[in-house]
CSV table of C-alpha atoms in Angstrom, one decimal:
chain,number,residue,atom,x,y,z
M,1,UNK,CA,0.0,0.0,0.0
M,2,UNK,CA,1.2,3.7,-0.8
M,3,UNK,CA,1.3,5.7,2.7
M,4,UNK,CA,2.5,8.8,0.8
M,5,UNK,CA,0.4,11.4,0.5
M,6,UNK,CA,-0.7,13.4,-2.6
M,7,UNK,CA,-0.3,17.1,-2.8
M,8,UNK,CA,-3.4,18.9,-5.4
M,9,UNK,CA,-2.9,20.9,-8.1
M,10,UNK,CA,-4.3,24.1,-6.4
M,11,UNK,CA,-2.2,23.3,-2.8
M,12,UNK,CA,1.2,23.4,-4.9
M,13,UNK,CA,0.2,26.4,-7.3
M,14,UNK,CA,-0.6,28.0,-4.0
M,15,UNK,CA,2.5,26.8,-2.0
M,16,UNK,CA,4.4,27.9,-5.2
M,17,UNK,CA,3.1,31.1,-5.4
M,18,UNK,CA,4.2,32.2,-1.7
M,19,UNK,CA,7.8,31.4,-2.2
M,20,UNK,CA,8.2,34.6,-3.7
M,21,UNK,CA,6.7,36.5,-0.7
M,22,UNK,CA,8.2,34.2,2.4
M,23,UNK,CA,11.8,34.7,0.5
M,24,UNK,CA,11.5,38.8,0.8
M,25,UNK,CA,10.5,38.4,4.5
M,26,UNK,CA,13.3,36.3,5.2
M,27,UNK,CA,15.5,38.6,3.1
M,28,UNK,CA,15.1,41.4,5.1
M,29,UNK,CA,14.5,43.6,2.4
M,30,UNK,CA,11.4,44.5,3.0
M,31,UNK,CA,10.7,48.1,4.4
M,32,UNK,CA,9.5,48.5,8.0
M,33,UNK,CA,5.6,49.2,8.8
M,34,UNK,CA,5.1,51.6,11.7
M,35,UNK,CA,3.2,50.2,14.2
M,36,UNK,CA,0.3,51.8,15.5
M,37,UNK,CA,0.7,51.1,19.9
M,38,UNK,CA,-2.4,49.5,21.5
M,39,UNK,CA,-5.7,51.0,21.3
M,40,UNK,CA,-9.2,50.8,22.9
M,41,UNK,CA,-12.5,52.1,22.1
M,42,UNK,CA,-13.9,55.0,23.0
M,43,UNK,CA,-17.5,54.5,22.5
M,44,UNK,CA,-20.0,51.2,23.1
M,45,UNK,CA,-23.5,51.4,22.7
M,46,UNK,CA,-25.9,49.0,23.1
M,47,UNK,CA,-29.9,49.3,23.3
M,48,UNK,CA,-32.3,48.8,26.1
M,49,UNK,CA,-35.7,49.0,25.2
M,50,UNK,CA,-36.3,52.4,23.3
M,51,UNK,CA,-33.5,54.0,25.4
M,52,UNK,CA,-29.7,54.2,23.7
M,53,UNK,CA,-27.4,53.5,26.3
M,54,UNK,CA,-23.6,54.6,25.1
M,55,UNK,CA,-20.4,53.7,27.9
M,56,UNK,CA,-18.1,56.6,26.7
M,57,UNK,CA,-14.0,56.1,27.9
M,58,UNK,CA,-13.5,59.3,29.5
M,59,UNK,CA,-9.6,58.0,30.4
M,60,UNK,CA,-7.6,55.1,31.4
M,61,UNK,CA,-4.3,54.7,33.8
M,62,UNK,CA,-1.9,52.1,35.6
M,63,UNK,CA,-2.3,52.9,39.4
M,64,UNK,CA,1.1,51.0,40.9
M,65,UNK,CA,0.7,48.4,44.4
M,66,UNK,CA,-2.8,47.8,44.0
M,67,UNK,CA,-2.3,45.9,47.7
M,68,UNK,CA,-2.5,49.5,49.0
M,69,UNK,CA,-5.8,50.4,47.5
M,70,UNK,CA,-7.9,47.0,47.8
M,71,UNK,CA,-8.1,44.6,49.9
M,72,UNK,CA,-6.6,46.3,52.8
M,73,UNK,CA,-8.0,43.6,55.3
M,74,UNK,CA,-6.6,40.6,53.6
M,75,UNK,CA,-2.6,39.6,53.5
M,76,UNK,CA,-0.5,39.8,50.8
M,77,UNK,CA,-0.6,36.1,50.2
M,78,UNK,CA,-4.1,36.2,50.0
M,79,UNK,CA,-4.2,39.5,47.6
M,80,UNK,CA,-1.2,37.8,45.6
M,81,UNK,CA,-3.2,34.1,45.3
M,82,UNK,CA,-6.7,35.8,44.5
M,83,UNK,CA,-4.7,37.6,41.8
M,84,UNK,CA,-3.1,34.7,40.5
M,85,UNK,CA,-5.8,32.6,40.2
M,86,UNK,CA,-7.6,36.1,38.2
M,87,UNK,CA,-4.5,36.2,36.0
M,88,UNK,CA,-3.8,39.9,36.9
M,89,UNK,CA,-0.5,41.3,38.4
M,90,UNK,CA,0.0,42.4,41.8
M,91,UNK,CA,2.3,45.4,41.2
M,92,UNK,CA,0.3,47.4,39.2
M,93,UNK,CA,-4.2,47.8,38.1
M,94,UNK,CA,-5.7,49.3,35.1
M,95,UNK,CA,-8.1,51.8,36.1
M,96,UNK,CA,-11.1,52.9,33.8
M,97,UNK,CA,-13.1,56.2,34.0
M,98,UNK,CA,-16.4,55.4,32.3
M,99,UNK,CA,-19.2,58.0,32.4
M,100,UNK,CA,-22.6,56.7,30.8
M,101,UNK,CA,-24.9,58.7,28.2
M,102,UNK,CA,-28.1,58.2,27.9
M,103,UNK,CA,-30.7,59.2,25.1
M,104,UNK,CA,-34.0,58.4,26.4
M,105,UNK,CA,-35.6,60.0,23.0
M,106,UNK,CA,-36.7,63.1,25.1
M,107,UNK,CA,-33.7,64.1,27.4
M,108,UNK,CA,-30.0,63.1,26.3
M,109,UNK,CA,-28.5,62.4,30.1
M,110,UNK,CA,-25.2,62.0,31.3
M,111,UNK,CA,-23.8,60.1,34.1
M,112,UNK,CA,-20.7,62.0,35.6
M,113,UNK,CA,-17.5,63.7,33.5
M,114,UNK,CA,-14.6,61.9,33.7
M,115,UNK,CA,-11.5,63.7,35.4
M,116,UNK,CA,-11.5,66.4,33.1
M,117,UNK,CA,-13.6,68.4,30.7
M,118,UNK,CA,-11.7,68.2,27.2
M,119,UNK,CA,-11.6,64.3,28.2
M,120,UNK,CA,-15.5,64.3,28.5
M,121,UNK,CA,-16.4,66.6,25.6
M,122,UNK,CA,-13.9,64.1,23.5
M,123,UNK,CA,-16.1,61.1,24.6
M,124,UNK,CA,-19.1,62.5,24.1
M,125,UNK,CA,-18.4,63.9,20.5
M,126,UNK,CA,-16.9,60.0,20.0
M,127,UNK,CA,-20.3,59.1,20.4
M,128,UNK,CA,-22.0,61.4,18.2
M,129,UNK,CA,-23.4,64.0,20.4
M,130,UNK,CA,-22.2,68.0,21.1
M,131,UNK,CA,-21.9,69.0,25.5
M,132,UNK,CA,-24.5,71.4,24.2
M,133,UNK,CA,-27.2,68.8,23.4
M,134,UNK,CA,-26.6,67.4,26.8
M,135,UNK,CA,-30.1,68.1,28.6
M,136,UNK,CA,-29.3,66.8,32.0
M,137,UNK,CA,-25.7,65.7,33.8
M,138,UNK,CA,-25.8,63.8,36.9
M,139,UNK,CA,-23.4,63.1,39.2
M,140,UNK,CA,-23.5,60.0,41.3
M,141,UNK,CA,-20.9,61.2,43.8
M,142,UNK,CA,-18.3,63.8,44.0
M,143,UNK,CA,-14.7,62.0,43.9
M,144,UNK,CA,-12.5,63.9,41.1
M,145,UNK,CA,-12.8,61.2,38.9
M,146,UNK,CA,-16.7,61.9,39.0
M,147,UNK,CA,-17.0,65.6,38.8
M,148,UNK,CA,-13.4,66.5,37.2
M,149,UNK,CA,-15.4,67.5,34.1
M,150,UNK,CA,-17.6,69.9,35.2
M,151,UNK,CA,-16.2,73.0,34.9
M,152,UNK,CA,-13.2,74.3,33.4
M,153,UNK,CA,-11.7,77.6,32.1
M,154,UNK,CA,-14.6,78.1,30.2
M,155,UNK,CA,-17.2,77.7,32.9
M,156,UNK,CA,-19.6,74.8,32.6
M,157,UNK,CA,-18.7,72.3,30.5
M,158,UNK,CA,-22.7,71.1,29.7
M,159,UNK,CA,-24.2,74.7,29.9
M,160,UNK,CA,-27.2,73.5,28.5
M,161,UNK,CA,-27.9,71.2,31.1
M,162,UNK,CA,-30.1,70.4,34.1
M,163,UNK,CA,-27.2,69.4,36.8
M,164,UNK,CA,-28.7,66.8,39.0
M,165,UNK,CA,-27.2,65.2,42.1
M,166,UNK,CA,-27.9,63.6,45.7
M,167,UNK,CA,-29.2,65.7,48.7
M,168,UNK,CA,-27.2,63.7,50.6
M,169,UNK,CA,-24.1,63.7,48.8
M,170,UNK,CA,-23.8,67.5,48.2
M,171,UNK,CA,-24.9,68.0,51.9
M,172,UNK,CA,-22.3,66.2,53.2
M,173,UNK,CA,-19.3,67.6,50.9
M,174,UNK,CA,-20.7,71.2,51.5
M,175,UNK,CA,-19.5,70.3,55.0
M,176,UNK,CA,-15.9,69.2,54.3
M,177,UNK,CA,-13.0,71.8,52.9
M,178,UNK,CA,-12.3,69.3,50.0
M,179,UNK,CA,-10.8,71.1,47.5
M,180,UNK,CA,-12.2,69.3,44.7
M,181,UNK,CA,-15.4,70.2,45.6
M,182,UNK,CA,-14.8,73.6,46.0
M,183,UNK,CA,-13.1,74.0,42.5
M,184,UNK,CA,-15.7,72.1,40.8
M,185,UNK,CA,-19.0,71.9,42.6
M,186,UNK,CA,-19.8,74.5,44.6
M,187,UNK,CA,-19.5,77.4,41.5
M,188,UNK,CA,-22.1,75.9,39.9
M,189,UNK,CA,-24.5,74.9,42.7
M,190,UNK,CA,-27.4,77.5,41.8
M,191,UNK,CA,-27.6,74.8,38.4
M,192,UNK,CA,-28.0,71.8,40.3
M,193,UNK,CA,-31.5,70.3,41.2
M,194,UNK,CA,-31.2,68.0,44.3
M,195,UNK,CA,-32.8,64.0,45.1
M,196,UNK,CA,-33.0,61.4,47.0
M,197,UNK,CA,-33.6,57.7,47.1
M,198,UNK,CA,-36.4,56.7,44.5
M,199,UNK,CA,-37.0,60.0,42.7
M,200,UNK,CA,-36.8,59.8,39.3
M,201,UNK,CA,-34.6,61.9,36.9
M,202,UNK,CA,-36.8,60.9,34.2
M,203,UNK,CA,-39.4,58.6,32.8
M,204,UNK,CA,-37.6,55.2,33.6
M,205,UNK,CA,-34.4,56.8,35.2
M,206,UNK,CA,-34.6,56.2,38.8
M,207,UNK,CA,-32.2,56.9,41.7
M,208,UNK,CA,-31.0,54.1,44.3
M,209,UNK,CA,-28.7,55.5,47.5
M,210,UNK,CA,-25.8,52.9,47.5
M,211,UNK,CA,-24.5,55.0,50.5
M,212,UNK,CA,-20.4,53.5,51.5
M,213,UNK,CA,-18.0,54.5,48.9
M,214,UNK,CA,-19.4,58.0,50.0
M,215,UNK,CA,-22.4,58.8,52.2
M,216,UNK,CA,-24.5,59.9,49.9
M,217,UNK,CA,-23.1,57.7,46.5
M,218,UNK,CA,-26.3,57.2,44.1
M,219,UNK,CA,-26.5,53.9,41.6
M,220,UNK,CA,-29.3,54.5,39.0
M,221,UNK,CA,-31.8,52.1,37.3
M,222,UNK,CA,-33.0,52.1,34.2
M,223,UNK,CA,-35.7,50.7,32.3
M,224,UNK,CA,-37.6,50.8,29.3
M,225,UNK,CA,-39.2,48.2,27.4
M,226,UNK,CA,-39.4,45.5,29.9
M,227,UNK,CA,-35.9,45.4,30.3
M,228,UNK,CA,-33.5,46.6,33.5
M,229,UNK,CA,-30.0,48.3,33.4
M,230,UNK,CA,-28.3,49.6,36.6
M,231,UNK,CA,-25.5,52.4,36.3
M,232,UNK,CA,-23.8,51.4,39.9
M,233,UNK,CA,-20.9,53.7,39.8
M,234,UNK,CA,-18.0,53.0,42.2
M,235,UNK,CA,-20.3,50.1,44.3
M,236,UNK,CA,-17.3,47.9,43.1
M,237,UNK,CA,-14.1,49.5,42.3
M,238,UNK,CA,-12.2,46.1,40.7
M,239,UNK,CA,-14.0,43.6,38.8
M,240,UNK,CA,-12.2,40.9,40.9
M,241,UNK,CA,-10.3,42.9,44.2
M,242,UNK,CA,-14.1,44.6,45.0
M,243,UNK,CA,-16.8,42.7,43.2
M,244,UNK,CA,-15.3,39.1,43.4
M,245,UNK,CA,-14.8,39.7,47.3
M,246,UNK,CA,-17.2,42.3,48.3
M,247,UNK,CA,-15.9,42.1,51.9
M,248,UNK,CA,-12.3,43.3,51.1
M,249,UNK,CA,-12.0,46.8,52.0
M,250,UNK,CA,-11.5,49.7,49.3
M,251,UNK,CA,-9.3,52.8,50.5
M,252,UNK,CA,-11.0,54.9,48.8
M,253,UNK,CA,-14.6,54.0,50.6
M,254,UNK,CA,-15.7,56.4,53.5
M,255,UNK,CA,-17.3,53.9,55.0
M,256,UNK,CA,-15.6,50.4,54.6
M,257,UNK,CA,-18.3,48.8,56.3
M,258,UNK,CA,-21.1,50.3,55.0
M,259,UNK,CA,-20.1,50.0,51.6
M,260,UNK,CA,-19.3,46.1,51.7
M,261,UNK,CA,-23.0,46.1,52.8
M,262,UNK,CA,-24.1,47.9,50.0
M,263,UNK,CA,-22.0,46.1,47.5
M,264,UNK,CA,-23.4,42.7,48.8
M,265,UNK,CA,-26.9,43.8,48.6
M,266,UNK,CA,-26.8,45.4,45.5
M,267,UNK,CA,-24.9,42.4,43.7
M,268,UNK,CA,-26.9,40.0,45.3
M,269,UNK,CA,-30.4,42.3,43.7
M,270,UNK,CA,-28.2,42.2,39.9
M,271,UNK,CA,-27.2,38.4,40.3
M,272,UNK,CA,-30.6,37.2,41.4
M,273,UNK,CA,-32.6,39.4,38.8
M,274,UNK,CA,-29.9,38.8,36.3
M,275,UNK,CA,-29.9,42.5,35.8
M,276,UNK,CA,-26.9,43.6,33.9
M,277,UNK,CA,-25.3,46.6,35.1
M,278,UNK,CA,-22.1,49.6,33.8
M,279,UNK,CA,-19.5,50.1,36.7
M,280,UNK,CA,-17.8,53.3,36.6
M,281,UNK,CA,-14.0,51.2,37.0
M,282,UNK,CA,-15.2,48.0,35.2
M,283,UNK,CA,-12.7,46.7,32.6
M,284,UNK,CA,-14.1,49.0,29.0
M,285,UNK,CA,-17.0,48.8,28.0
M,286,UNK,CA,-17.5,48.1,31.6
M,287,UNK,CA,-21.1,46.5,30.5
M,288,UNK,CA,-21.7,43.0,32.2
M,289,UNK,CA,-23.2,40.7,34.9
M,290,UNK,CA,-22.8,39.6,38.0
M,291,UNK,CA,-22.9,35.5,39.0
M,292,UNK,CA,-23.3,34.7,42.6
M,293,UNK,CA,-19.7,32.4,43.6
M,294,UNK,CA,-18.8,30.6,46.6
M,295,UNK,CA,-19.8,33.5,49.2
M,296,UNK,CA,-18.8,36.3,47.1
M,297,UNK,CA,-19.4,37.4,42.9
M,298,UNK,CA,-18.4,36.7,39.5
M,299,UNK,CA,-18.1,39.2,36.9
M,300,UNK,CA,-19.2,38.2,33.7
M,301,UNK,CA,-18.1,40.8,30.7
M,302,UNK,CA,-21.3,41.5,28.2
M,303,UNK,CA,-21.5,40.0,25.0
M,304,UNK,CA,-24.3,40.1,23.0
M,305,UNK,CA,-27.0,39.5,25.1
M,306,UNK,CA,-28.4,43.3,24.9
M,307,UNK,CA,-28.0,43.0,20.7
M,308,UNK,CA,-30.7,40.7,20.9
């Protein structure tokens, strides 16, 4: 019997024809092509109901010994085994700054500005949209990476719109001497228009207090068409050092034990419902779910469940 094995026509005409091409490579006579660096996208928008709901990357940086920021109750073995287990470093975390637009076909709302407000204005013209057909920015809380957009040499970044925020929140910063707050808030506090727990923004845009990171820190649901979103903010700072272990606490929470609380109650709401949610500091597009695991979460990226 022959064990050989027969080569076709059209397999040897094509082997043949890339001799040519394999020989230049190997040559080295080829001229260079410039690479282009990584890149992410700005923009992803998906649809929920009759509402257009775009995640806009407002900015992106390496933060160095995550250790220091999360998980400040657990050892470094733990912290380092978690992470391994994650396949993430220990040394150094991504962070993402992800504020949320939403076109409701009435109002056009935003969901906090990024650190800056050429790094907002950029996202938001990404997507398609001018700051001046912005009819309503809220602010879930007031960390810098929330309100850092705001205002700017120019004054108000979204002049044309309705500034909305939490009772709570802007009651308790008016009481501190944070500087942020000072520099970005309170000039433009005759624009804002003040909530609480329940009240609505607009038709299907609902506030939830999800008080920890800061007292007054507001999530937001939204719904239309039968079907649920929540914009959750900084309830989980890490996909796996936060949401995985809701316990671990978060330096940058006011209250550590308040907002552990919160985190597990709110998770616990979105993994039961199987409500899919955008986290502020998700990995971009920041869009996914959350799956109950052992005694903590699992964070499960979006894929094309909202297409459908």
């Amino acid at each position: 019997m022959n064990t050989g094995f027969k080569i076709s026509r059209r397999a040897a005409l094509t082997g043949a024809a890339a001799l040519p091409l394999a020989a230049g490579l190997g040559s080295g006579a080829a001229a260079q092509v410039a690479q282009k660096g990584g890149q992410m996208p700005r923009v992803n928008r998906v649809m929920l109901g009759d509402f257009e709901v775009t995640a806009l990357m407002a900015g992106t940086a390496t933060r160095e010994a995550p250790h220091e920021i999360f998980g400040l109750n657990v050892d470094d073995a733990t912290f380092e085994e978690v992470s391994a287990e994650a396949n993430i470093p220990t040394d150094k975390a991504q962070f993402f700054f992800t504020p949320t637009l939403v076109n409701t076909g009435a109002e056009l709302i935003l969901f906090d500005t990024g650190l800056n407000p050429e790094g907002i204005v950029a996202a938001v013209e990404a997507a398609g949209y001018s700051a001046d057909e912005v009819t309503h920015m809220v602010i879930t809380h007031m960390h810098g990476d929330h309100v850092g957009g705001l205002t700017g040499g120019n004054g108000p970044t979204f002049a044309n719109a309705q500034h909305v925020t939490g009772q709570a929140e802007f009651d308790y910063w008016k009481g501190t001497d944070n500087a942020t707050f000072a520099g970005k808030v309170a000039p433009l506090a005759d624009r804002f228009s003040f909530i609480g727990d329940g009240a609505a923004v607009a038709s299907g845009v609902t506030a939830m207090l999800t008080p920890g990171h800061t007292p007054g820190h507001m999530g937001y649901m939204l719904e239309s068409g039968g079907k649920q979103l929540m914009l959750f903010a900084d309830v989980a700072n890490h996909y796996v050092w936060s949401l995985a272990y809701p316990d671990w606490e978060v330096s940058f929470d006011t209250d550590k034990a308040e907002a552990a609380a919160t985190r597990r109650k709110v998770l616990d709401m979105l993994a039961t419902d199987k409500v899919p949610f955008i986290g502020y500091h998700m990995p971009f597009p920041a869009l996914g779910y959350a799956e109950t695991r052992e005694d903590g979460f699992h964070y499960v990226p979006h894929s094309y469940q909202l297409m459908l």
